[in-house]
mmCIF file of C-alpha atoms in Angstrom:
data_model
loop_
_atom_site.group_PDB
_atom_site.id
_atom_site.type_symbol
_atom_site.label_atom_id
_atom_site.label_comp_id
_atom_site.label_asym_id
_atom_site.label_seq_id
_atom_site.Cartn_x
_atom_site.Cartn_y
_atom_site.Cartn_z
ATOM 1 C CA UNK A 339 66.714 154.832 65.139
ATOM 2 C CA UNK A 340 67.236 151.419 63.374
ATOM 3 C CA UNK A 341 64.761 149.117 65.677
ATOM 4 C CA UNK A 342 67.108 146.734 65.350
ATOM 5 C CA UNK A 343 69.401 148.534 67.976
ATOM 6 C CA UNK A 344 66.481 149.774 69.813
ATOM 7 C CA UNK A 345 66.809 148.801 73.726
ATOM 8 C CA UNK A 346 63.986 147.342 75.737
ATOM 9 C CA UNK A 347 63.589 147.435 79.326
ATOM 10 C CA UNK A 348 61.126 144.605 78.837
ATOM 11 C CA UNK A 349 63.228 142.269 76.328
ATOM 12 C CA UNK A 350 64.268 138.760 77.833
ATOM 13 C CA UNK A 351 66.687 138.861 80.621
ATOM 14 C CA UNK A 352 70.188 137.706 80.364
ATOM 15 C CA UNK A 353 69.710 134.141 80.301
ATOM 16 C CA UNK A 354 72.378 133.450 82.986
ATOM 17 C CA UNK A 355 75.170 135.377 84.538
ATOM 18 C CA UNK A 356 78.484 133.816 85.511
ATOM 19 C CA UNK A 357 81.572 135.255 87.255
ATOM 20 C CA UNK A 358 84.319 132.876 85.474
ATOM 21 C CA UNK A 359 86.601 133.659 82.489
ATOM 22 C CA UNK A 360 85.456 134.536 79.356
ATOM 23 C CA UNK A 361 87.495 132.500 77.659
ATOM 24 C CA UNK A 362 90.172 129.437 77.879
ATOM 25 C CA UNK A 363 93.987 129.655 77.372
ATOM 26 C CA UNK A 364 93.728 128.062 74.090
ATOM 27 C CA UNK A 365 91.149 130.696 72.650
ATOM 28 C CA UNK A 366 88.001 128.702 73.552
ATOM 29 C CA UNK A 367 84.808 131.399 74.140
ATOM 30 C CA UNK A 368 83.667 129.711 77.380
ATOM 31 C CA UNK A 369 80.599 132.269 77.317
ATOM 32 C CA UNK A 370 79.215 130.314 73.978
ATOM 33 C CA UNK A 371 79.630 126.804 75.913
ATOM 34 C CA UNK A 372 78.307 128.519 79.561
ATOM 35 C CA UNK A 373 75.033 130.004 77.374
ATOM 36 C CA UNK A 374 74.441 126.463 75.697
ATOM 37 C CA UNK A 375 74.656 124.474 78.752
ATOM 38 C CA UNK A 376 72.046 126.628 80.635
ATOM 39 C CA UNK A 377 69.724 125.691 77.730
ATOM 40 C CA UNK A 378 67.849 122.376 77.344
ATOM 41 C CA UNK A 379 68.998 119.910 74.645
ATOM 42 C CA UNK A 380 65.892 121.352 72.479
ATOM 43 C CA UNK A 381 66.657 124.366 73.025
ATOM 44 C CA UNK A 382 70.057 123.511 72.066
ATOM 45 C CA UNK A 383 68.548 122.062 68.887
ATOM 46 C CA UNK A 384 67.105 125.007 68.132
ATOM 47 C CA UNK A 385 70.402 126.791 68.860
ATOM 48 C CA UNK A 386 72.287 124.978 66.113
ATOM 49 C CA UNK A 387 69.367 125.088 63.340
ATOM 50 C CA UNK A 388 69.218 128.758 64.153
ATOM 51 C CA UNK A 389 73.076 129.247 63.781
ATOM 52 C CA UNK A 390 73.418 127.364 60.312
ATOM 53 C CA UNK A 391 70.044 129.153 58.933
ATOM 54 C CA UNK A 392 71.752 132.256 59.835
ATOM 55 C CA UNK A 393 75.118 131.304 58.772
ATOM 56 C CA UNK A 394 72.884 130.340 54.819
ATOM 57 C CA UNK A 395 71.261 133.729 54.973
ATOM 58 C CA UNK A 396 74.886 135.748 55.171
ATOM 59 C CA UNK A 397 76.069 133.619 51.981
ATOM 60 C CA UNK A 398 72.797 134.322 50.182
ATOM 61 C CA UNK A 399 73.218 137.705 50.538
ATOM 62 C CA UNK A 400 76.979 137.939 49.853
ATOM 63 C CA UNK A 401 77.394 135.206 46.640
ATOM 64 C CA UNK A 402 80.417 137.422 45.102
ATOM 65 C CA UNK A 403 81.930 136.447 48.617
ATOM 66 C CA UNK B 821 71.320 123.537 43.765
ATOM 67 C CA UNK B 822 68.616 123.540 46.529
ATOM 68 C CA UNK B 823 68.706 126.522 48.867
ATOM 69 C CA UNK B 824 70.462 123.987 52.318
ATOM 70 C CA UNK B 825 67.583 123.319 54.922
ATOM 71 C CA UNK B 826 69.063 122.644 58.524
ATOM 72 C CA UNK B 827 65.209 121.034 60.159
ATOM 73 C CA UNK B 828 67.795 118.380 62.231
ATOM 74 C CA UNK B 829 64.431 118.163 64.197
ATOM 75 C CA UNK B 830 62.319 117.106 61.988
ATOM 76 C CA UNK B 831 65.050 114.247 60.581
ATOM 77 C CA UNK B 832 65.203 113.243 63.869
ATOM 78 C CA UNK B 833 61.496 112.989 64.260
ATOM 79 C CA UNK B 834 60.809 111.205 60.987
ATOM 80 C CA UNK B 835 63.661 108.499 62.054
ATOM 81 C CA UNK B 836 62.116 107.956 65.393
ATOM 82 C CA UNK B 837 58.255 107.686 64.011
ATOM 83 C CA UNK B 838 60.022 104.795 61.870
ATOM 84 C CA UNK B 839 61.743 102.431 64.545
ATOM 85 C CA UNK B 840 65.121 103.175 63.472
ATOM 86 C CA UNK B 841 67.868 102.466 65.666
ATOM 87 C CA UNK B 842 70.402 105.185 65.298
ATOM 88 C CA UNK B 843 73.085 107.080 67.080
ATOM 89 C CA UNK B 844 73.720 111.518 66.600
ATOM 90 C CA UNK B 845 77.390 111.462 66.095
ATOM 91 C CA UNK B 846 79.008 114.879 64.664
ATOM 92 C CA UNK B 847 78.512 118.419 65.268
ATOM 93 C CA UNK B 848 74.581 117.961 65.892
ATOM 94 C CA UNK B 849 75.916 115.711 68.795
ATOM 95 C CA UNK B 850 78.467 118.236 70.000
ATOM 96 C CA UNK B 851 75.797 120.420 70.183
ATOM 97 C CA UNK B 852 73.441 118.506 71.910
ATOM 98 C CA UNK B 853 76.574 118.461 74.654
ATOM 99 C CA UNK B 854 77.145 121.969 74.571
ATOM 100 C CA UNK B 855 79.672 122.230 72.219
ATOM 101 C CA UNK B 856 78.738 124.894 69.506
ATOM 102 C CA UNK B 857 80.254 123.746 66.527
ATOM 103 C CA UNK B 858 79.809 125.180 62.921
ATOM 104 C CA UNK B 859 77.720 121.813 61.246
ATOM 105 C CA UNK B 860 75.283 121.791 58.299
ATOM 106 C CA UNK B 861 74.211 118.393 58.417
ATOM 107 C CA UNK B 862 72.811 115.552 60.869
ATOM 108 C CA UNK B 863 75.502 112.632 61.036
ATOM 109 C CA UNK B 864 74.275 109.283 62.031
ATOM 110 C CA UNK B 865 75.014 105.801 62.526
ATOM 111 C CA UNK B 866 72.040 103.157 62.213
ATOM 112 C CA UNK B 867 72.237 99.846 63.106
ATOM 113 C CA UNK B 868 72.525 97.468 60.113
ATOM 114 C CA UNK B 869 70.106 94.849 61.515
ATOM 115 C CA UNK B 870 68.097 93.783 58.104
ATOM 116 C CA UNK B 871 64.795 95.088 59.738
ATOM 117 C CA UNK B 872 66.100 98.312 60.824
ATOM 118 C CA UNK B 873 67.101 98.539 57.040
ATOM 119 C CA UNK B 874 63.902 98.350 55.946
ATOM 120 C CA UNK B 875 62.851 100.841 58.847
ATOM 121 C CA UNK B 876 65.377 103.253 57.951
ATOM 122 C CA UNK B 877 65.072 102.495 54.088
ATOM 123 C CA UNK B 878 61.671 103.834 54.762
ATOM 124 C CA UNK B 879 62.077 106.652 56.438
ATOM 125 C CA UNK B 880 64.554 107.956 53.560
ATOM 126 C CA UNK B 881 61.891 107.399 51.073
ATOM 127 C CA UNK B 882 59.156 109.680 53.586
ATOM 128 C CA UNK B 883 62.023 112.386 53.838
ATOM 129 C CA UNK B 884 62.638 111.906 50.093
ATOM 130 C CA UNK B 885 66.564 110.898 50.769
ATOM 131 C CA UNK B 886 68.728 111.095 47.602
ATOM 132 C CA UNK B 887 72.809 111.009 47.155
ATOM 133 C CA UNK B 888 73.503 115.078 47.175
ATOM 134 C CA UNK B 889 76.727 114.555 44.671
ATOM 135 C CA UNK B 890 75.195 112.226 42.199
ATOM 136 C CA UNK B 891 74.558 115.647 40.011
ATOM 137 C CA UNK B 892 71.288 115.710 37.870
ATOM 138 C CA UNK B 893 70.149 112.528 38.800
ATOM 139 C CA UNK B 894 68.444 111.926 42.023
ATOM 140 C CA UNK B 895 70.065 108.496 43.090
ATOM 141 C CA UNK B 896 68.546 106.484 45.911
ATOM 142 C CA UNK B 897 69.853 104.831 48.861
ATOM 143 C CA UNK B 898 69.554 100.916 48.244
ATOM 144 C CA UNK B 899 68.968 98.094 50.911
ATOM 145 C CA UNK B 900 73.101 96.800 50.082
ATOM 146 C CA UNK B 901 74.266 100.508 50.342
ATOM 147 C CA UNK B 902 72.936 101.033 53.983
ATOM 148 C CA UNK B 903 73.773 97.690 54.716
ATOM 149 C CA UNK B 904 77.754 98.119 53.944
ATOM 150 C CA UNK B 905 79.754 100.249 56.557
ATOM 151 C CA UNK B 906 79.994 103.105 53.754
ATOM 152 C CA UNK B 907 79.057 106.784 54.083
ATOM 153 C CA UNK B 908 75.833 107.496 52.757
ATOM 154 C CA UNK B 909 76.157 111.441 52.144
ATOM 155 C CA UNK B 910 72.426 112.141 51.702
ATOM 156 C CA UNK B 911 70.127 115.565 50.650
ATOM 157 C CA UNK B 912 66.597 115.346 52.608
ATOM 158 C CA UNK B 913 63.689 117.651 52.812
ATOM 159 C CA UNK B 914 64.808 118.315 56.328
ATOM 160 C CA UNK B 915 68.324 118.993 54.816
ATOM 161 C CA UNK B 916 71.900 116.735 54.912
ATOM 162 C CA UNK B 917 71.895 113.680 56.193
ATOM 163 C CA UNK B 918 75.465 111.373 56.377
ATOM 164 C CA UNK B 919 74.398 107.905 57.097
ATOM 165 C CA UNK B 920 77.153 106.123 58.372
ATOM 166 C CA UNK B 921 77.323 102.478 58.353
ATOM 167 C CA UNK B 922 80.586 102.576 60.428
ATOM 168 C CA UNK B 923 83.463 105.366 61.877
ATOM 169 C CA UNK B 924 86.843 104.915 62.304
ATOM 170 C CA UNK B 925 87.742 102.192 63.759
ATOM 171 C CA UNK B 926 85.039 99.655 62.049
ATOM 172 C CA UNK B 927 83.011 101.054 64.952
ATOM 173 C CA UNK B 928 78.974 100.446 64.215
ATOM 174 C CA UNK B 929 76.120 101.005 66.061
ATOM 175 C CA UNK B 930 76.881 97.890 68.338
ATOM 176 C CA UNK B 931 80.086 98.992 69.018
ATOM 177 C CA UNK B 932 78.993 102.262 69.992
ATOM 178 C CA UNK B 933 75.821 101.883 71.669
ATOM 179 C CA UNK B 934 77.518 101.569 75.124
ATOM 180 C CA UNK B 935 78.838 104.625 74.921
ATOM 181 C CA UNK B 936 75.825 106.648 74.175
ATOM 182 C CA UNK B 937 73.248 108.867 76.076
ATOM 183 C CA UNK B 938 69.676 108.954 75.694
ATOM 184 C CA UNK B 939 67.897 112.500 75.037
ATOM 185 C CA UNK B 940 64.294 113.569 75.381
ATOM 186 C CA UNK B 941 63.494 116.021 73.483
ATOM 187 C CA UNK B 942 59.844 117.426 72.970
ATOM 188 C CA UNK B 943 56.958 115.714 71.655
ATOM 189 C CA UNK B 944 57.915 112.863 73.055
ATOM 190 C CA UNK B 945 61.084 112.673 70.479
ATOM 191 C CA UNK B 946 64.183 110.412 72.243
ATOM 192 C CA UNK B 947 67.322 110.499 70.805
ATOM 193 C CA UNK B 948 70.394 108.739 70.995
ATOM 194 C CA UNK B 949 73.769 110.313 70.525
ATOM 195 C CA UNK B 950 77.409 109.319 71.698
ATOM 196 C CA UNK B 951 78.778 110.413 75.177
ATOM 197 C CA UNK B 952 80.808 113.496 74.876
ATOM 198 C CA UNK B 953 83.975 111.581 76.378
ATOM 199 C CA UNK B 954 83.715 108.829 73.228
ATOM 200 C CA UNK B 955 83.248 111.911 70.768
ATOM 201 C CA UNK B 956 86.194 113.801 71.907
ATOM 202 C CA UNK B 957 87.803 110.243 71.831
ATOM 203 C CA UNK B 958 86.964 109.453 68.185
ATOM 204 C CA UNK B 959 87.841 112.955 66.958
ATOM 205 C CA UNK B 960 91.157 113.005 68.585
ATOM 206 C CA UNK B 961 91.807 109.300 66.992
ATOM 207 C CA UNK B 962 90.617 109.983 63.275
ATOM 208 C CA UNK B 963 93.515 113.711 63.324
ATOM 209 C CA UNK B 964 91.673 115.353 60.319
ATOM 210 C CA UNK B 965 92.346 119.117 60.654
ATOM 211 C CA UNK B 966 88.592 119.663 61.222
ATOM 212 C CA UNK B 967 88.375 117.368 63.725
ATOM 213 C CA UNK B 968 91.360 118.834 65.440
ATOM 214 C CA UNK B 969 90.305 122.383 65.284
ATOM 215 C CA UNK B 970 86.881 121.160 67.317
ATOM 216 C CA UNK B 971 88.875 119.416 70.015
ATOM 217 C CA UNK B 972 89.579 122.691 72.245
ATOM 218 C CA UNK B 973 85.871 123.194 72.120
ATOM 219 C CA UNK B 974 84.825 120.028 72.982
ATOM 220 C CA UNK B 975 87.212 119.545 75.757
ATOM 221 C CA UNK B 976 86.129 122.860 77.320
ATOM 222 C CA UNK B 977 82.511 121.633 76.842
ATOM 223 C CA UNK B 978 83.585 118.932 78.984
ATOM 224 C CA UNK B 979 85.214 120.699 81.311
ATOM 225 C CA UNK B 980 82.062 123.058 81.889
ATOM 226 C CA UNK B 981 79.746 120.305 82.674
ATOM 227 C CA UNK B 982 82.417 119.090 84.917
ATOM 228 C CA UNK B 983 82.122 122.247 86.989
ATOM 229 C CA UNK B 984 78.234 122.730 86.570
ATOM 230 C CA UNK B 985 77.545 118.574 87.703
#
């Protein structure tokens, strides 16, 4: 099994649940802005450093793309 | 070219351990609201008072600051280039860095600093950035595409803290 899609019944919870839509009439994912305002702003910070790292690493790996 | 580092912290930190007066506009400050937006550098404004100058002329030098399209050569950031309402479109070792003298409308850090938010962050870090309504404001005045294309996301942003406050 690739331990990346391995499940743990002791990984982090859901960091919040919420019963509203998933997403505005214009398209907007309101479960990205929901998950980012139940962080703090550093975790925010983090949040956003993470995101363009990740978004780097994909175009490393991919340059004919 | 450099591999991009995206350490908005540590910019952040090494502006604030120099005394600069400064204001998170941009997607880092969309962010910082809630609004995840798809940014690669830290945009700024900095007061053009002549000793911030010298405060923020020094902490360029400390996060070795040079113009990122100047090609082979690594030009610097002067005193009269920070102190003009230009874009200063900067490569750091904590990654890019657009120092803005002024945005659209002439607007400077004077202008602006009414409509701003104070953040504390860890380590004792505090950070300024522009209120979310003033952001959505500004992008919806300036009508580039990739401003418009982040309005939906920051009007929903506001609209979620609306509900949450």
């Amino acid at each position: 099994m690739n331990p990346s899609l391995q499940t743990d019944a002791k990984a982090d919870p859901v960091p919040f649940e919420h019963d509203g839509p998933t997403h505005s009439e214009d398209g907007v994912d309101l479960t990205l802005i929901r998950w980012m305002l139940s962080l703090t702003p550093d975790e925010r910070l983090d949040a956003l450093e993470q995101m363009a790292q990740s978004i780097q690493e994909l175009r490393d790996a991919n340059p004919h793309l | 070219m450099p591999t991009p580092i995206f350490n908005y912290r540590f910019m952040l930190e090494v502006l604030a351990e120099h005394g600069v007066d400064f204001i998170v506009i941009g997607g880092v400050c969309a962010g910082l609201h809630g609004a995840l937006l798809h940014t690669v550098d830290l945009d700024i404004v900095h007061s053009r008072d002549p000793e911030n100058l010298n405060r923020l002329l020094a902490a360029l030098q400390e996060l070795d600051a040079y113009y990122r399209e100047a090609g082979e050569r690594r030009l610097r950031p002067t005193p009269s280039h920070l102190a003009s309402p230009g874009h200063q479109l900067l490569r750091t070792s904590g990654g890019s860095l657009d120092v803005l003298g002024a945005i659209s409308g002439n607007r400077g850090y004077d202008e602006l600093l009414p409509v701003t938010v104070e953040l504390r962050l860890r380590n004792d870090l505090t950070v300024r950035i522009l209120d979310l309504e003033t952001l959505i404001a500004i992008k919806e005045e300036t009508g580039r595409d990739k401003d418009k294309a982040a309005l939906p996301i920051l009007r929903q942003a506001l609209e979620q803290r609306k509900k949450q406050d």
